[in-house]
Amino acid sequence: MERGETAVRAEIALRVNGEERRVVADTRTSLLDLLRERLGLTGSKKGCDHGQCGACTVLVDGRRVNACLALAVAHQGADVVTVEGLADGDEPHPLQRAFVENDAFQCGYCTPGQLCSAVGVLAEAARGWPSHVTADLAADGVELDEAEIRERMSGNICRCGAYPGIVAAIREAAGGGTAR
Amino acid sequence: MELGAPLDRVEGWDKVAGRARYSGEQRVAGVCHAVAVQAEIAHGEVLAVDATAARAVPGVIDVLAYGDAPALADTSDFELAVLQSPRVAYRGQIVAAVVAETLEIARHAQRLVRVTYDELGHDVELTPDHPGLYRPEKISPDDPPDTGEGEETPAEVSVDVTYETPAFHNNPMEPHATLAVWEGDHLTLYDSTQGAAAQRDALAALLGMPAERVRVVAHHVGGGFGSKGVPPRPNSVLAALCARRVGRPVKLAVTRQQMFSITGYRTPTFQRMRIGASKDGRIADIEHHVIEQTSTAREFAEQSGVVTRMMYAARARRTTHRLARLDVPVNSWMRAPGECPGMYALESAMDELAEACGIDPVELRIRNEPERDPDSGNPFSSRRLVECLRLGAERFGWSSRPEPGTRREGRHLVGMGVAAATYPAAARPAQALARVADDGSFTVSIAAADIGTGARTALTQIAADALGVPVARVRVEIGDSALPYGPLAGGSMGNASWGWAVLRACEGLRDGIARYGGAEPGLECRADTSGEIKNQEAYARHSFGAQFAEVRVDVDSGEIRVPRMLGVFAAGRVMNARLARSQFVGGMVMGLGMALTEESRMDREFGDYLNHDLAQYHVPVNADVLGIDAIWLDDPDPHANPLGGKGIGEIGIVGAAAAIGNAVHNATGHRFRRLPISPPSVIPHLP
Amino acid sequence: MRPFAYRRPADARAAVEAALDAPRAMYLGGGTNLVDLMRLGVAEPDLLVDVAGLPYDTIRETGDGGLEIGGAVRNSDLAAHPAVRRDRPMLAQALLSAASGQIRNAATVAGNLLQRTRCAYFQDVSKPCNKRIPGSGCPAIEGDHYNLAILGHSAHCVATHPSDMAVALTAFGAAVHVEGPGGRREIGMPGLHRLPGDRPEVDTVLDPGDLITGLTVRPLPFAARSRYRKVRERASFAFALVSVAAALDVEDGTVRDCRVALGGVAHAPWRAERLEEALRGRPATEGSYAEAADAELDLAEPLRDNAYKIPLARKVIVRTLAELGG
């Protein structure tokens, strides 16, 4: 047997949807697999496992990231919000409501990632971050028009092609609600 | 009236809350993880599988390979005879599997399995003059490969061109995953499948078990587009074998990369179109000659030429299908198999004919409307293509279409294109059970599948409508082979088939309630539509549509954007307006990918699809999809089925690529006859 | 993925020491490429030294108008920085055209520079690749190379560097700060990334244990008029077929100075020095831009299936310069 075939384990403590979680896990475990296989939070999806589809998108310390490319061991103490944590008790997040009402999904597999990504997009826009399609990079604010939403949501692939509904849902939520 | 209403998806809240569980997400005690080991040659035999290093990894439970894997009862389908023979028919074929306590351990040990091969030369490249081309006995689903009628006559105008489409991969967002659980001699498979009942039957036959001892559950399926159809994929078989071997529940998730070799794809095609017509555009002779590939592991003959058998009037008509049997992964269904690539070729050629005749492409199609189905001679149950074309032309502003290569706006060339669409409308026998629940509400059960189509919602509406109650009082149970038999979600037949049975069961229950004098809990009615379907009248049943596209071609970069697309469909009665729009638009988005971004690239040296991930295989992203919309005619077709619906899952992709390709020609003045039309091919033809 | 140990050192010295402790140690930043490569089996570290938490996560404007950028700064933070958006649009645009919002939020500046080629053969461990296994061969030369190099490649490797940000930084002539076993040093760009030659397994001039702690982007006032133009196969979230970073300084209709670098064409971000030289002092016209582009692209040696990149690069260079000069 080659040296170093035995899994290296580490204790990982993080906060998931407001709850402190402590797990002993293989250093190789991604944040996504930790959520899905260890914590039973299967809302975050595995569409590619390489950061190429966005189905695994979660919020880490308020930022949207691909949980499949995040090693759990490197996220000690992180504050993680998944799709299961978006609602406020029984009250759905405005984006969740808008996704249902605008039929912003079909099979639903990319949806949790789309939702977490959209929450991130609203926060990024609120901070005035520009995107690839922002005409005036130096401007302070950014209006989330359709082109901006499309570009910013392009890290989330939807093979069912529900993009028009996704854009409509985010526009609606951006206009009415506030980013959490 | 619930039918047709734009109801929210009934499982919508589960999906946005992350509560909807897809296969492999069920929690089962003692579960372990399996990972497939794939062949690294395209053709040959496995000589030996050395699992010493893999087995030595702490946490590895077992390694399965040919020679020591559990035997299957039926090995007639090589693709499904997993680990039953040393033969390797394509690169990526499953040759071993590792089962381990965790996914991390299984994936690591997978790389330590050493497989040695006796490698034979491989042939993986489809060419239009491949020496091995042969005529298959039949084409999918069950049609003759060749047809011919009428005498060829000299034509005033002729088009003789060949179109080329690459392989395309379905790429549903949920990779195929299976959780296999044996309890004694019963097997439960939580599986990503488009048809739980058919999957059960197929698995039972492979394993040599009576169907009653196998149960397949697929409550939520993350897309399929044909790749989760039946016959099953080898991963489902492998999961069952691994679980039987280790005596524990086994979870097996196919990786995105593995999907490019073991879960199907659309064949590449070469399609020669010959059309002869009079100067006024009336087709005299039409020919469609299709060249495709199939795998030595299993034959699949995609029916790309069938559209030319029924689409337009002609005096003479010939269609042929020839296949090359290659050392490639097994190609299979992908959204609108046959119609999708076939209509790309036919509708592109019609555009070329229109140009050659100097006739508007919309008008050309109208002039060639057949009175009856040219293929069967039967009357069409309904055929409203002309209305779709006219309404679309008006809504899209077709009259402002420029002459080819003449409209320039800044650094862009702008053009418009049109194409017709069609897809057969059929139904298969199904059974359903409608029952009054204890609380007086209604439960309707059928082994249907909702892979994102909205089936669960539409069936709820059909049931509520038939029972004459609000949808809130109806619960539809689907996605489980233990329920009354339903055929798979495929061929745009799902809702017609399931809905028909649901309708009959609910009508029967309603009668029963009337006879009984009240909705007594426990009252139930079972329906089986096989008799009705067998006795259907002879009609040619098809949906029709017209696709319009506007493109902008960047003269510097060759990048193409589609600012507007409009699909107009006559697809029978629409059960839910909101969900139907999503289905049509979704198909059009996939057609946009087919036209402009998608391509599976065969690696000649190694024999696999090289760009096997979502960074290299370019599915359209949100920014690619601009103004796409779909509308439809109010079109209940009483000859289709009692519901009047014709199926809408596939027609949205049909014709979409041709409309875009025709628009690119209109914009640039150059005819691109190979997909996708992307900067590398566009650049040399720009001004 | 092989089992690996994980350490999170407190400072750069400790990181460098830790990295020298294990035979196959690697630094971990955002992980957006490294974890990807580990899962593919391309990277097999036995120790990950997590440097994402080191105090190199700030962007500082120097008094003279330059920028000091920490190696652990996330791509999205750099793109959003006012001094980048205002004074260096080509850098902001390069960052914003890369990958996805999610990846930019995680990826670090240092990691972006050190990401590895997306050549399909490199990423598939079941196939030969000189970059992965020296001497095993380069199947891309005869195989699929439609999106590989046209400039500076060798008989051993035709890979391209995937970074967009690095193209803009190369145009700027940024300086890379390195903390290594032998102390600190600076490496200019171009100069960090190598051409493949006969050692394609070596992407950069860094030595084992070297850690990129940051970058200096010196002031370049005319870069307030600059652009990054990226051509790709879909509208977003794809690697470049060809990209151009360009800054132009025009006075009285004459090009006083310019900076141009190309992406998607070579093993390294490609500074178009011949182009720049040919353009300085010339009239700011499309004719001059085209001639200058040709001066650079004359060096191109396309492979069987990627010759389209020459006219593509030429057209996009000319258009980008014309937009800046107009």
PDB file of N, CA and C in Angstrom, chain C residues 198-268:
ATOM      1  N   ASP C 198      10.659  23.180 -24.089  1.00  0.00           N
ATOM      2  CA  ASP C 198      10.711  21.737 -23.877  1.00  0.00           C
ATOM      3  C   ASP C 198      10.421  21.368 -22.425  1.00  0.00           C
ATOM      4  N   ARG C 199       9.889  22.341 -21.658  1.00  0.00           N
ATOM      5  CA  ARG C 199       9.490  22.032 -20.292  1.00  0.00           C
ATOM      6  C   ARG C 199       8.079  22.558 -20.004  1.00  0.00           C
ATOM      7  N   PRO C 200       7.108  22.028 -20.723  1.00  0.00           N
ATOM      8  CA  PRO C 200       5.739  22.552 -20.567  1.00  0.00           C
ATOM      9  C   PRO C 200       5.139  22.281 -19.191  1.00  0.00           C
ATOM     10  N   GLU C 201       5.765  21.380 -18.440  1.00  0.00           N
ATOM     11  CA  GLU C 201       5.236  21.093 -17.098  1.00  0.00           C
ATOM     12  C   GLU C 201       5.441  22.279 -16.166  1.00  0.00           C
ATOM     13  N   VAL C 202       6.290  23.213 -16.579  1.00  0.00           N
ATOM     14  CA  VAL C 202       6.560  24.373 -15.733  1.00  0.00           C
ATOM     15  C   VAL C 202       5.818  25.578 -16.311  1.00  0.00           C
ATOM     16  N   ASP C 203       4.809  26.036 -15.590  1.00  0.00           N
ATOM     17  CA  ASP C 203       3.989  27.146 -16.090  1.00  0.00           C
ATOM     18  C   ASP C 203       4.649  28.502 -15.879  1.00  0.00           C
ATOM     19  N   THR C 204       5.366  28.648 -14.749  1.00  0.00           N
ATOM     20  CA  THR C 204       5.858  29.971 -14.365  1.00  0.00           C
ATOM     21  C   THR C 204       7.324  29.888 -13.950  1.00  0.00           C
ATOM     22  N   VAL C 205       7.893  31.035 -13.646  1.00  0.00           N
ATOM     23  CA  VAL C 205       9.291  31.068 -13.197  1.00  0.00           C
ATOM     24  C   VAL C 205       9.390  30.897 -11.677  1.00  0.00           C
ATOM     25  N   LEU C 206       8.275  30.629 -11.016  1.00  0.00           N
ATOM     26  CA  LEU C 206       8.324  30.456  -9.563  1.00  0.00           C
ATOM     27  C   LEU C 206       9.054  29.170  -9.185  1.00  0.00           C
ATOM     28  N   ASP C 207       9.717  29.205  -8.026  1.00  0.00           N
ATOM     29  CA  ASP C 207      10.404  28.030  -7.501  1.00  0.00           C
ATOM     30  C   ASP C 207       9.529  27.361  -6.447  1.00  0.00           C
ATOM     31  N   PRO C 208       9.858  26.105  -6.110  1.00  0.00           N
ATOM     32  CA  PRO C 208       9.100  25.445  -5.055  1.00  0.00           C
ATOM     33  C   PRO C 208       9.066  26.288  -3.781  1.00  0.00           C
ATOM     34  N   GLY C 209       7.918  26.410  -3.200  1.00  0.00           N
ATOM     35  CA  GLY C 209       7.785  27.182  -1.959  1.00  0.00           C
ATOM     36  C   GLY C 209       7.465  28.641  -2.181  1.00  0.00           C
ATOM     37  N   ASP C 210       7.670  29.129  -3.393  1.00  0.00           N
ATOM     38  CA  ASP C 210       7.365  30.541  -3.655  1.00  0.00           C
ATOM     39  C   ASP C 210       5.871  30.821  -3.463  1.00  0.00           C
ATOM     40  N   LEU C 211       5.605  31.928  -2.803  1.00  0.00           N
ATOM     41  CA  LEU C 211       4.219  32.325  -2.538  1.00  0.00           C
ATOM     42  C   LEU C 211       4.005  33.734  -3.098  1.00  0.00           C
ATOM     43  N   ILE C 212       2.999  33.898  -3.917  1.00  0.00           N
ATOM     44  CA  ILE C 212       2.673  35.243  -4.416  1.00  0.00           C
ATOM     45  C   ILE C 212       1.889  35.966  -3.324  1.00  0.00           C
ATOM     46  N   THR C 213       2.466  37.043  -2.829  1.00  0.00           N
ATOM     47  CA  THR C 213       1.793  37.783  -1.756  1.00  0.00           C
ATOM     48  C   THR C 213       1.053  39.002  -2.285  1.00  0.00           C
ATOM     49  N   GLY C 214       1.390  39.428  -3.478  1.00  0.00           N
ATOM     50  CA  GLY C 214       0.682  40.599  -4.000  1.00  0.00           C
ATOM     51  C   GLY C 214       1.243  41.066  -5.324  1.00  0.00           C
ATOM     52  N   LEU C 215       0.704  42.208  -5.746  1.00  0.00           N
ATOM     53  CA  LEU C 215       1.074  42.781  -7.037  1.00  0.00           C
ATOM     54  C   LEU C 215       1.192  44.283  -6.890  1.00  0.00           C
ATOM     55  N   THR C 216       2.039  44.865  -7.716  1.00  0.00           N
ATOM     56  CA  THR C 216       2.010  46.316  -7.847  1.00  0.00           C
ATOM     57  C   THR C 216       1.621  46.654  -9.277  1.00  0.00           C
ATOM     58  N   VAL C 217       0.623  47.500  -9.409  1.00  0.00           N
ATOM     59  CA  VAL C 217       0.287  48.027 -10.729  1.00  0.00           C
ATOM     60  C   VAL C 217       0.682  49.494 -10.703  1.00  0.00           C
ATOM     61  N   ARG C 218       1.737  49.821 -11.437  1.00  0.00           N
ATOM     62  CA  ARG C 218       2.241  51.195 -11.409  1.00  0.00           C
ATOM     63  C   ARG C 218       1.291  52.121 -12.154  1.00  0.00           C
ATOM     64  N   PRO C 219       1.382  53.408 -11.883  1.00  0.00           N
ATOM     65  CA  PRO C 219       0.448  54.330 -12.536  1.00  0.00           C
ATOM     66  C   PRO C 219       0.621  54.320 -14.056  1.00  0.00           C
ATOM     67  N   LEU C 220      -0.481  54.373 -14.747  1.00  0.00           N
ATOM     68  CA  LEU C 220      -0.466  54.450 -16.204  1.00  0.00           C
ATOM     69  C   LEU C 220      -1.667  55.305 -16.572  1.00  0.00           C
ATOM     70  N   PRO C 221      -1.472  56.638 -16.518  1.00  0.00           N
ATOM     71  CA  PRO C 221      -2.631  57.536 -16.627  1.00  0.00           C
ATOM     72  C   PRO C 221      -3.489  57.271 -17.862  1.00  0.00           C
ATOM     73  N   PHE C 222      -2.864  56.947 -18.984  1.00  0.00           N
ATOM     74  CA  PHE C 222      -3.705  56.815 -20.183  1.00  0.00           C
ATOM     75  C   PHE C 222      -4.553  55.544 -20.152  1.00  0.00           C
ATOM     76  N   ALA C 223      -4.313  54.683 -19.164  1.00  0.00           N
ATOM     77  CA  ALA C 223      -5.137  53.470 -19.051  1.00  0.00           C
ATOM     78  C   ALA C 223      -6.559  53.771 -18.604  1.00  0.00           C
ATOM     79  N   ALA C 224      -6.822  55.034 -18.250  1.00  0.00           N
ATOM     80  CA  ALA C 224      -8.226  55.391 -18.000  1.00  0.00           C
ATOM     81  C   ALA C 224      -9.030  55.201 -19.276  1.00  0.00           C
ATOM     82  N   ARG C 225      -8.335  55.285 -20.427  1.00  0.00           N
ATOM     83  CA  ARG C 225      -8.965  54.881 -21.698  1.00  0.00           C
ATOM     84  C   ARG C 225      -8.396  53.510 -22.065  1.00  0.00           C
ATOM     85  N   SER C 226      -9.024  52.490 -21.578  1.00  0.00           N
ATOM     86  CA  SER C 226      -8.564  51.146 -21.901  1.00  0.00           C
ATOM     87  C   SER C 226      -9.758  50.217 -21.941  1.00  0.00           C
ATOM     88  N   ARG C 227      -9.554  49.084 -22.551  1.00  0.00           N
ATOM     89  CA  ARG C 227     -10.673  48.144 -22.739  1.00  0.00           C
ATOM     90  C   ARG C 227     -10.167  46.728 -22.738  1.00  0.00           C
ATOM     91  N   TYR C 228     -11.023  45.836 -22.269  1.00  0.00           N
ATOM     92  CA  TYR C 228     -10.762  44.406 -22.426  1.00  0.00           C
ATOM     93  C   TYR C 228     -11.895  43.828 -23.248  1.00  0.00           C
ATOM     94  N   ARG C 229     -11.542  43.234 -24.366  1.00  0.00           N
ATOM     95  CA  ARG C 229     -12.553  42.642 -25.258  1.00  0.00           C
ATOM     96  C   ARG C 229     -12.293  41.148 -25.336  1.00  0.00           C
ATOM     97  N   LYS C 230     -13.317  40.399 -24.973  1.00  0.00           N
ATOM     98  CA  LYS C 230     -13.173  38.946 -24.924  1.00  0.00           C
ATOM     99  C   LYS C 230     -14.174  38.303 -25.872  1.00  0.00           C
ATOM    100  N   VAL C 231     -13.685  37.441 -26.748  1.00  0.00           N
ATOM    101  CA  VAL C 231     -14.561  36.718 -27.666  1.00  0.00           C
ATOM    102  C   VAL C 231     -14.678  35.282 -27.167  1.00  0.00           C
ATOM    103  N   ARG C 232     -15.903  34.814 -27.045  1.00  0.00           N
ATOM    104  CA  ARG C 232     -16.110  33.467 -26.515  1.00  0.00           C
ATOM    105  C   ARG C 232     -17.299  32.815 -27.184  1.00  0.00           C
ATOM    106  N   GLU C 233     -17.519  31.548 -26.860  1.00  0.00           N
ATOM    107  CA  GLU C 233     -18.513  30.773 -27.597  1.00  0.00           C
ATOM    108  C   GLU C 233     -19.927  30.876 -27.035  1.00  0.00           C
ATOM    109  N   ARG C 234     -20.090  31.523 -25.908  1.00  0.00           N
ATOM    110  CA  ARG C 234     -21.429  31.895 -25.487  1.00  0.00           C
ATOM    111  C   ARG C 234     -21.313  33.270 -24.838  1.00  0.00           C
ATOM    112  N   ALA C 235     -22.429  33.859 -24.486  1.00  0.00           N
ATOM    113  CA  ALA C 235     -22.408  35.261 -24.104  1.00  0.00           C
ATOM    114  C   ALA C 235     -21.712  35.515 -22.769  1.00  0.00           C
ATOM    115  N   SER C 236     -21.598  34.483 -21.949  1.00  0.00           N
ATOM    116  CA  SER C 236     -20.956  34.659 -20.646  1.00  0.00           C
ATOM    117  C   SER C 236     -20.475  33.298 -20.155  1.00  0.00           C
ATOM    118  N   PHE C 237     -19.614  33.311 -19.139  1.00  0.00           N
ATOM    119  CA  PHE C 237     -19.179  32.097 -18.457  1.00  0.00           C
ATOM    120  C   PHE C 237     -18.527  31.109 -19.424  1.00  0.00           C
ATOM    121  N   ALA C 238     -17.530  31.605 -20.156  1.00  0.00           N
ATOM    122  CA  ALA C 238     -16.754  30.732 -21.032  1.00  0.00           C
ATOM    123  C   ALA C 238     -15.355  31.311 -21.155  1.00  0.00           C
ATOM    124  N   PHE C 239     -14.404  30.437 -21.423  1.00  0.00           N
ATOM    125  CA  PHE C 239     -13.037  30.908 -21.627  1.00  0.00           C
ATOM    126  C   PHE C 239     -12.936  31.576 -22.994  1.00  0.00           C
ATOM    127  N   ALA C 240     -11.901  32.378 -23.142  1.00  0.00           N
ATOM    128  CA  ALA C 240     -11.766  33.159 -24.369  1.00  0.00           C
ATOM    129  C   ALA C 240     -11.345  32.282 -25.541  1.00  0.00           C
ATOM    130  N   LEU C 241     -11.855  32.614 -26.713  1.00  0.00           N
ATOM    131  CA  LEU C 241     -11.223  32.145 -27.952  1.00  0.00           C
ATOM    132  C   LEU C 241     -10.034  33.048 -28.221  1.00  0.00           C
ATOM    133  N   VAL C 242     -10.290  34.338 -28.116  1.00  0.00           N
ATOM    134  CA  VAL C 242      -9.257  35.373 -28.215  1.00  0.00           C
ATOM    135  C   VAL C 242      -9.712  36.517 -27.324  1.00  0.00           C
ATOM    136  N   SER C 243      -8.779  37.148 -26.641  1.00  0.00           N
ATOM    137  CA  SER C 243      -9.138  38.367 -25.920  1.00  0.00           C
ATOM    138  C   SER C 243      -8.039  39.405 -26.113  1.00  0.00           C
ATOM    139  N   VAL C 244      -8.438  40.644 -25.936  1.00  0.00           N
ATOM    140  CA  VAL C 244      -7.509  41.757 -26.142  1.00  0.00           C
ATOM    141  C   VAL C 244      -7.650  42.743 -24.990  1.00  0.00           C
ATOM    142  N   ALA C 245      -6.540  43.052 -24.356  1.00  0.00           N
ATOM    143  CA  ALA C 245      -6.504  44.162 -23.403  1.00  0.00           C
ATOM    144  C   ALA C 245      -5.738  45.288 -24.067  1.00  0.00           C
ATOM    145  N   ALA C 246      -6.334  46.453 -24.116  1.00  0.00           N
ATOM    146  CA  ALA C 246      -5.672  47.541 -24.827  1.00  0.00           C
ATOM    147  C   ALA C 246      -5.888  48.873 -24.128  1.00  0.00           C
ATOM    148  N   ALA C 247      -4.820  49.664 -24.087  1.00  0.00           N
ATOM    149  CA  ALA C 247      -4.901  51.043 -23.606  1.00  0.00           C
ATOM    150  C   ALA C 247      -4.219  51.903 -24.658  1.00  0.00           C
ATOM    151  N   LEU C 248      -4.809  53.057 -24.905  1.00  0.00           N
ATOM    152  CA  LEU C 248      -4.302  53.867 -26.009  1.00  0.00           C
ATOM    153  C   LEU C 248      -4.174  55.318 -25.570  1.00  0.00           C
ATOM    154  N   ASP C 249      -3.038  55.912 -25.915  1.00  0.00           N
ATOM    155  CA  ASP C 249      -2.780  57.312 -25.594  1.00  0.00           C
ATOM    156  C   ASP C 249      -2.637  58.064 -26.917  1.00  0.00           C
ATOM    157  N   VAL C 250      -3.673  58.809 -27.253  1.00  0.00           N
ATOM    158  CA  VAL C 250      -3.664  59.507 -28.539  1.00  0.00           C
ATOM    159  C   VAL C 250      -3.601  61.005 -28.308  1.00  0.00           C
ATOM    160  N   GLU C 251      -2.726  61.683 -29.029  1.00  0.00           N
ATOM    161  CA  GLU C 251      -2.684  63.135 -28.947  1.00  0.00           C
ATOM    162  C   GLU C 251      -2.596  63.698 -30.359  1.00  0.00           C
ATOM    163  N   ASP C 252      -3.476  64.614 -30.656  1.00  0.00           N
ATOM    164  CA  ASP C 252      -3.525  65.233 -31.987  1.00  0.00           C
ATOM    165  C   ASP C 252      -3.526  64.192 -33.101  1.00  0.00           C
ATOM    166  N   GLY C 253      -4.293  63.167 -32.905  1.00  0.00           N
ATOM    167  CA  GLY C 253      -4.437  62.174 -33.965  1.00  0.00           C
ATOM    168  C   GLY C 253      -3.265  61.223 -34.105  1.00  0.00           C
ATOM    169  N   THR C 254      -2.323  61.292 -33.174  1.00  0.00           N
ATOM    170  CA  THR C 254      -1.158  60.405 -33.249  1.00  0.00           C
ATOM    171  C   THR C 254      -1.096  59.542 -31.989  1.00  0.00           C
ATOM    172  N   VAL C 255      -0.705  58.300 -32.194  1.00  0.00           N
ATOM    173  CA  VAL C 255      -0.573  57.400 -31.042  1.00  0.00           C
ATOM    174  C   VAL C 255       0.718  57.737 -30.311  1.00  0.00           C
ATOM    175  N   ARG C 256       0.565  58.260 -29.096  1.00  0.00           N
ATOM    176  CA  ARG C 256       1.762  58.588 -28.329  1.00  0.00           C
ATOM    177  C   ARG C 256       2.283  57.338 -27.620  1.00  0.00           C
ATOM    178  N   ASP C 257       1.342  56.559 -27.089  1.00  0.00           N
ATOM    179  CA  ASP C 257       1.753  55.342 -26.396  1.00  0.00           C
ATOM    180  C   ASP C 257       0.588  54.364 -26.431  1.00  0.00           C
ATOM    181  N   CYS C 258       0.897  53.132 -26.193  1.00  0.00           N
ATOM    182  CA  CYS C 258      -0.165  52.124 -26.154  1.00  0.00           C
ATOM    183  C   CYS C 258       0.296  50.898 -25.400  1.00  0.00           C
ATOM    184  N   ARG C 259      -0.665  50.154 -24.932  1.00  0.00           N
ATOM    185  CA  ARG C 259      -0.382  48.862 -24.298  1.00  0.00           C
ATOM    186  C   ARG C 259      -1.383  47.868 -24.844  1.00  0.00           C
ATOM    187  N   VAL C 260      -0.885  46.760 -25.325  1.00  0.00           N
ATOM    188  CA  VAL C 260      -1.788  45.733 -25.851  1.00  0.00           C
ATOM    189  C   VAL C 260      -1.298  44.355 -25.415  1.00  0.00           C
ATOM    190  N   ALA C 261      -2.188  43.565 -24.899  1.00  0.00           N
ATOM    191  CA  ALA C 261      -1.870  42.168 -24.588  1.00  0.00           C
ATOM    192  C   ALA C 261      -3.016  41.293 -25.064  1.00  0.00           C
ATOM    193  N   LEU C 262      -2.671  40.058 -25.398  1.00  0.00           N
ATOM    194  CA  LEU C 262      -3.651  39.131 -25.950  1.00  0.00           C
ATOM    195  C   LEU C 262      -3.830  37.924 -25.044  1.00  0.00           C
ATOM    196  N   GLY C 263      -5.049  37.431 -24.993  1.00  0.00           N
ATOM    197  CA  GLY C 263      -5.346  36.202 -24.253  1.00  0.00           C
ATOM    198  C   GLY C 263      -5.906  35.150 -25.188  1.00  0.00           C
ATOM    199  N   GLY C 264      -5.831  33.910 -24.766  1.00  0.00           N
ATOM    200  CA  GLY C 264      -6.384  32.805 -25.554  1.00  0.00           C
ATOM    201  C   GLY C 264      -5.526  32.406 -26.736  1.00  0.00           C
ATOM    202  N   VAL C 265      -4.325  32.937 -26.803  1.00  0.00           N
ATOM    203  CA  VAL C 265      -3.498  32.668 -27.977  1.00  0.00           C
ATOM    204  C   VAL C 265      -2.172  31.997 -27.659  1.00  0.00           C
ATOM    205  N   ALA C 266      -1.806  31.950 -26.358  1.00  0.00           N
ATOM    206  CA  ALA C 266      -0.464  31.440 -26.041  1.00  0.00           C
ATOM    207  C   ALA C 266      -0.433  30.837 -24.638  1.00  0.00           C
ATOM    208  N   HIS C 267       0.644  30.187 -24.343  1.00  0.00           N
ATOM    209  CA  HIS C 267       0.896  29.528 -23.060  1.00  0.00           C
ATOM    210  C   HIS C 267       0.998  30.543 -21.926  1.00  0.00           C
ATOM    211  N   ALA C 268       1.187  31.786 -22.280  1.00  0.00           N
ATOM    212  CA  ALA C 268       1.280  32.878 -21.308  1.00  0.00           C
ATOM    213  C   ALA C 268       0.412  34.013 -21.825  1.00  0.00           C
TER     214      ALA C 268
END
